[in-house]
């Protein structure tokens, strides 16, 4: 198993090889960089610090043009044996996530998982060029809409 104290693993993955991301991307060229560092926590538990960086082309939900999303994943994961029983305290510990591993750590799958968690649900340009997009976020007050109906002939 990869994860040992003090060990650091660096590398890149071609986006084209991270197939679970493909449905979310406008194109699958380019790559992402990762670094994983293994170390022991205060209870002797095995921790992984995972960082993933890169740019992914997402589709803007308003204009459908490309939004270049900057990945900046920095996660702390505690490696636990697959199928391990966990106490409620452990489950509620939000300083870290738990990573069940059976045998060898699948780095590509882990990186892919972390990217999926990091991607925005509804990506948008900060300043979307679509005409009318600037006021698209304005909420219509239902009472105003009703007031407008008052007094109108049927
Ligand atoms: Zn847009």
PDB file of C-alpha atoms and ligand atoms in Angstrom:
ATOM      1  CA  UNK A   1       0.000   0.000   0.000  1.00  0.00           C
ATOM      2  CA  UNK A   2       1.241   3.452  -0.944  1.00  0.00           C
ATOM      3  CA  UNK A   3       0.389   5.360   2.149  1.00  0.00           C
ATOM      4  CA  UNK A   4       3.251   5.482   4.565  1.00  0.00           C
ATOM      5  CA  UNK A   5       4.518   8.110   6.867  1.00  0.00           C
ATOM      6  CA  UNK A   6       6.552  10.812   5.182  1.00  0.00           C
ATOM      7  CA  UNK A   7       6.022   9.537   1.715  1.00  0.00           C
ATOM      8  CA  UNK A   8       5.147  12.019  -1.014  1.00  0.00           C
ATOM      9  CA  UNK A   9       3.799  11.195  -4.408  1.00  0.00           C
ATOM     10  CA  UNK A  10       3.580  13.786  -7.197  1.00  0.00           C
ATOM     11  CA  UNK A  11       2.265  13.405 -10.664  1.00  0.00           C
ATOM     12  CA  UNK A  12      -0.158  14.397 -13.348  1.00  0.00           C
ATOM     13  CA  UNK A  13      -3.146  12.734 -14.928  1.00  0.00           C
ATOM     14  CA  UNK A  14      -4.328  13.459 -18.434  1.00  0.00           C
ATOM     15  CA  UNK A  15      -7.910  14.694 -18.190  1.00  0.00           C
ATOM     16  CA  UNK A  16      -8.709  12.272 -21.005  1.00  0.00           C
ATOM     17  CA  UNK A  17      -7.917   9.403 -18.606  1.00  0.00           C
ATOM     18  CA  UNK A  18     -10.318  10.657 -15.889  1.00  0.00           C
ATOM     19  CA  UNK A  19     -13.424   9.327 -17.559  1.00  0.00           C
ATOM     20  CA  UNK A  20     -15.955  10.088 -14.844  1.00  0.00           C
ATOM     21  CA  UNK A  21     -15.294  13.806 -15.409  1.00  0.00           C
ATOM     22  CA  UNK A  22     -15.957  13.748 -19.127  1.00  0.00           C
ATOM     23  CA  UNK A  23     -19.716  14.371 -19.023  1.00  0.00           C
ATOM     24  CA  UNK A  24     -19.059  17.588 -17.109  1.00  0.00           C
ATOM     25  CA  UNK A  25     -16.358  18.997 -19.365  1.00  0.00           C
ATOM     26  CA  UNK A  26     -16.487  20.914 -22.617  1.00  0.00           C
ATOM     27  CA  UNK A  27     -13.288  19.231 -23.719  1.00  0.00           C
ATOM     28  CA  UNK A  28     -10.925  16.701 -22.188  1.00  0.00           C
ATOM     29  CA  UNK A  29      -7.525  17.968 -23.291  1.00  0.00           C
ATOM     30  CA  UNK A  30      -4.932  19.061 -20.741  1.00  0.00           C
ATOM     31  CA  UNK A  31      -4.046  17.534 -17.436  1.00  0.00           C
ATOM     32  CA  UNK A  32      -4.260  17.973 -13.678  1.00  0.00           C
ATOM     33  CA  UNK A  33      -1.418  17.852 -11.185  1.00  0.00           C
ATOM     34  CA  UNK A  34      -1.612  16.163  -7.824  1.00  0.00           C
ATOM     35  CA  UNK A  35       0.449  15.694  -4.714  1.00  0.00           C
ATOM     36  CA  UNK A  36      -0.262  13.173  -1.984  1.00  0.00           C
ATOM     37  CA  UNK A  37       1.610  13.196   1.272  1.00  0.00           C
ATOM     38  CA  UNK A  38       1.252  10.398   3.823  1.00  0.00           C
ATOM     39  CA  UNK A  39       1.806  11.040   7.534  1.00  0.00           C
ATOM     40  CA  UNK A  40       0.761   9.812  10.954  1.00  0.00           C
ATOM     41  CA  UNK A  41      -1.829  11.664  13.018  1.00  0.00           C
ATOM     42  CA  UNK A  42      -1.943  12.121  16.793  1.00  0.00           C
ATOM     43  CA  UNK A  43      -3.659   8.772  17.385  1.00  0.00           C
ATOM     44  CA  UNK A  44      -1.235   6.956  15.135  1.00  0.00           C
ATOM     45  CA  UNK A  45      -3.774   7.007  12.328  1.00  0.00           C
ATOM     46  CA  UNK A  46      -2.617   7.251   8.758  1.00  0.00           C
ATOM     47  CA  UNK A  47      -3.472  10.538   7.079  1.00  0.00           C
ATOM     48  CA  UNK A  48      -3.169  11.672   3.499  1.00  0.00           C
ATOM     49  CA  UNK A  49      -2.946  15.289   2.451  1.00  0.00           C
ATOM     50  CA  UNK A  50      -4.128  15.457  -1.131  1.00  0.00           C
ATOM     51  CA  UNK A  51      -3.740  18.484  -3.372  1.00  0.00           C
ATOM     52  CA  UNK A  52      -5.008  18.687  -6.923  1.00  0.00           C
ATOM     53  CA  UNK A  53      -4.546  21.684  -9.223  1.00  0.00           C
ATOM     54  CA  UNK A  54      -5.301  22.447 -12.824  1.00  0.00           C
ATOM     55  CA  UNK A  55      -7.849  24.102 -15.067  1.00  0.00           C
ATOM     56  CA  UNK A  56     -10.976  22.347 -16.270  1.00  0.00           C
ATOM     57  CA  UNK A  57     -13.234  23.674 -19.043  1.00  0.00           C
ATOM     58  CA  UNK A  58     -16.838  23.650 -17.771  1.00  0.00           C
ATOM     59  CA  UNK A  59     -19.929  24.874 -19.596  1.00  0.00           C
ATOM     60  CA  UNK A  60     -21.475  28.112 -18.278  1.00  0.00           C
ATOM     61  CA  UNK A  61     -25.059  27.361 -17.222  1.00  0.00           C
ATOM     62  CA  UNK A  62     -26.260  30.626 -18.766  1.00  0.00           C
ATOM     63  CA  UNK A  63     -24.541  30.975 -22.116  1.00  0.00           C
ATOM     64  CA  UNK A  64     -23.089  27.450 -22.518  1.00  0.00           C
ATOM     65  CA  UNK A  65     -19.678  28.910 -23.385  1.00  0.00           C
ATOM     66  CA  UNK A  66     -16.539  27.625 -21.675  1.00  0.00           C
ATOM     67  CA  UNK A  67     -15.761  28.652 -18.105  1.00  0.00           C
ATOM     68  CA  UNK A  68     -12.205  27.803 -17.160  1.00  0.00           C
ATOM     69  CA  UNK A  69     -12.512  26.452 -13.627  1.00  0.00           C
ATOM     70  CA  UNK A  70      -9.402  26.569 -11.486  1.00  0.00           C
ATOM     71  CA  UNK A  71      -9.109  23.412  -9.437  1.00  0.00           C
ATOM     72  CA  UNK A  72      -7.683  23.936  -5.997  1.00  0.00           C
ATOM     73  CA  UNK A  73      -8.311  20.789  -3.997  1.00  0.00           C
ATOM     74  CA  UNK A  74      -6.641  20.454  -0.615  1.00  0.00           C
ATOM     75  CA  UNK A  75      -8.110  17.572   1.383  1.00  0.00           C
ATOM     76  CA  UNK A  76      -7.136  15.727   4.509  1.00  0.00           C
ATOM     77  CA  UNK A  77      -8.115  12.075   4.398  1.00  0.00           C
ATOM     78  CA  UNK A  78      -7.803   9.412   7.044  1.00  0.00           C
ATOM     79  CA  UNK A  79      -7.108   6.005   5.630  1.00  0.00           C
ATOM     80  CA  UNK A  80      -9.239   3.300   7.212  1.00  0.00           C
ATOM     81  CA  UNK A  81      -9.544  -0.376   6.353  1.00  0.00           C
ATOM     82  CA  UNK A  82     -12.447  -1.050   4.042  1.00  0.00           C
ATOM     83  CA  UNK A  83     -15.506  -2.192   6.013  1.00  0.00           C
ATOM     84  CA  UNK A  84     -14.171  -0.773   9.304  1.00  0.00           C
ATOM     85  CA  UNK A  85     -16.740   0.055  11.978  1.00  0.00           C
ATOM     86  CA  UNK A  86     -16.719   3.712  12.838  1.00  0.00           C
ATOM     87  CA  UNK A  87     -17.844   5.402  16.013  1.00  0.00           C
ATOM     88  CA  UNK A  88     -20.317   8.271  15.909  1.00  0.00           C
ATOM     89  CA  UNK A  89     -17.539  10.637  17.026  1.00  0.00           C
ATOM     90  CA  UNK A  90     -15.449   9.601  14.076  1.00  0.00           C
ATOM     91  CA  UNK A  91     -18.335   9.999  11.652  1.00  0.00           C
ATOM     92  CA  UNK A  92     -19.021  13.501  12.972  1.00  0.00           C
ATOM     93  CA  UNK A  93     -15.412  14.617  12.777  1.00  0.00           C
ATOM     94  CA  UNK A  94     -15.501  17.162   9.976  1.00  0.00           C
ATOM     95  CA  UNK A  95     -11.808  18.076  10.098  1.00  0.00           C
ATOM     96  CA  UNK A  96     -11.113  15.185   7.760  1.00  0.00           C
ATOM     97  CA  UNK A  97     -12.749  12.742   5.418  1.00  0.00           C
ATOM     98  CA  UNK A  98     -12.414   9.016   5.691  1.00  0.00           C
ATOM     99  CA  UNK A  99     -11.009   6.967   2.909  1.00  0.00           C
ATOM    100  CA  UNK A 100     -11.714   3.261   3.053  1.00  0.00           C
ATOM    101  CA  UNK A 101      -8.937   1.432   1.275  1.00  0.00           C
ATOM    102  CA  UNK A 102      -8.747  -2.254   0.536  1.00  0.00           C
ATOM    103  CA  UNK A 103      -5.225  -3.175  -0.476  1.00  0.00           C
ATOM    104  CA  UNK A 104      -3.557  -0.797  -2.893  1.00  0.00           C
ATOM    105  CA  UNK A 105      -4.667   2.836  -2.995  1.00  0.00           C
ATOM    106  CA  UNK A 106      -6.092   3.719  -6.395  1.00  0.00           C
ATOM    107  CA  UNK A 107      -4.626   7.188  -6.855  1.00  0.00           C
ATOM    108  CA  UNK A 108      -6.414   7.956 -10.132  1.00  0.00           C
ATOM    109  CA  UNK A 109      -9.777   7.081  -8.603  1.00  0.00           C
ATOM    110  CA  UNK A 110      -9.054   9.143  -5.499  1.00  0.00           C
ATOM    111  CA  UNK A 111      -8.003  12.176  -7.542  1.00  0.00           C
ATOM    112  CA  UNK A 112     -11.102  11.772  -9.712  1.00  0.00           C
ATOM    113  CA  UNK A 113     -13.359  11.567  -6.634  1.00  0.00           C
ATOM    114  CA  UNK A 114     -11.863  14.698  -5.132  1.00  0.00           C
ATOM    115  CA  UNK A 115     -12.230  16.624  -8.401  1.00  0.00           C
ATOM    116  CA  UNK A 116     -15.892  15.582  -8.666  1.00  0.00           C
ATOM    117  CA  UNK A 117     -16.493  16.907  -5.150  1.00  0.00           C
ATOM    118  CA  UNK A 118     -14.763  20.191  -5.975  1.00  0.00           C
ATOM    119  CA  UNK A 119     -16.584  21.026  -9.195  1.00  0.00           C
ATOM    120  CA  UNK A 120     -19.375  23.603  -8.945  1.00  0.00           C
ATOM    121  CA  UNK A 121     -22.890  22.243  -9.481  1.00  0.00           C
ATOM    122  CA  UNK A 122     -23.875  25.134 -11.725  1.00  0.00           C
ATOM    123  CA  UNK A 123     -20.758  26.770 -13.193  1.00  0.00           C
ATOM    124  CA  UNK A 124     -21.171  30.320 -14.496  1.00  0.00           C
ATOM    125  CA  UNK A 125     -19.041  33.129 -15.803  1.00  0.00           C
ATOM    126  CA  UNK A 126     -18.455  35.706 -13.137  1.00  0.00           C
ATOM    127  CA  UNK A 127     -19.470  38.267 -15.741  1.00  0.00           C
ATOM    128  CA  UNK A 128     -21.473  36.304 -18.196  1.00  0.00           C
ATOM    129  CA  UNK A 129     -21.590  37.863 -21.657  1.00  0.00           C
ATOM    130  CA  UNK A 130     -25.070  36.602 -22.402  1.00  0.00           C
ATOM    131  CA  UNK A 131     -27.437  39.560 -23.030  1.00  0.00           C
ATOM    132  CA  UNK A 132     -29.870  39.972 -20.150  1.00  0.00           C
ATOM    133  CA  UNK A 133     -27.812  37.722 -17.883  1.00  0.00           C
ATOM    134  CA  UNK A 134     -27.069  40.591 -15.515  1.00  0.00           C
ATOM    135  CA  UNK A 135     -30.645  40.711 -14.242  1.00  0.00           C
ATOM    136  CA  UNK A 136     -31.404  37.017 -14.600  1.00  0.00           C
ATOM    137  CA  UNK A 137     -30.762  36.541 -10.880  1.00  0.00           C
ATOM    138  CA  UNK A 138     -33.455  39.023  -9.870  1.00  0.00           C
ATOM    139  CA  UNK A 139     -36.335  37.406  -8.035  1.00  0.00           C
ATOM    140  CA  UNK A 140     -39.866  38.230  -8.964  1.00  0.00           C
ATOM    141  CA  UNK A 141     -41.882  39.105  -5.909  1.00  0.00           C
ATOM    142  CA  UNK A 142     -45.109  37.051  -6.114  1.00  0.00           C
ATOM    143  CA  UNK A 143     -47.052  39.782  -4.289  1.00  0.00           C
ATOM    144  CA  UNK A 144     -46.037  42.382  -6.862  1.00  0.00           C
ATOM    145  CA  UNK A 145     -47.127  40.014  -9.575  1.00  0.00           C
ATOM    146  CA  UNK A 146     -50.498  39.570  -7.841  1.00  0.00           C
ATOM    147  CA  UNK A 147     -50.878  43.315  -7.318  1.00  0.00           C
ATOM    148  CA  UNK A 148     -50.463  43.778 -11.028  1.00  0.00           C
ATOM    149  CA  UNK A 149     -53.441  41.510 -11.623  1.00  0.00           C
ATOM    150  CA  UNK A 150     -55.754  43.424  -9.301  1.00  0.00           C
ATOM    151  CA  UNK A 151     -58.448  45.496 -10.909  1.00  0.00           C
ATOM    152  CA  UNK A 152     -57.884  44.063 -14.335  1.00  0.00           C
ATOM    153  CA  UNK A 153     -61.016  43.097 -16.192  1.00  0.00           C
ATOM    154  CA  UNK A 154     -61.560  39.413 -16.664  1.00  0.00           C
TER     155      UNK A 154
HETATM  156 ZN1  LIG B   1     -21.697  32.595 -19.474  1.00  0.00          ZN
END
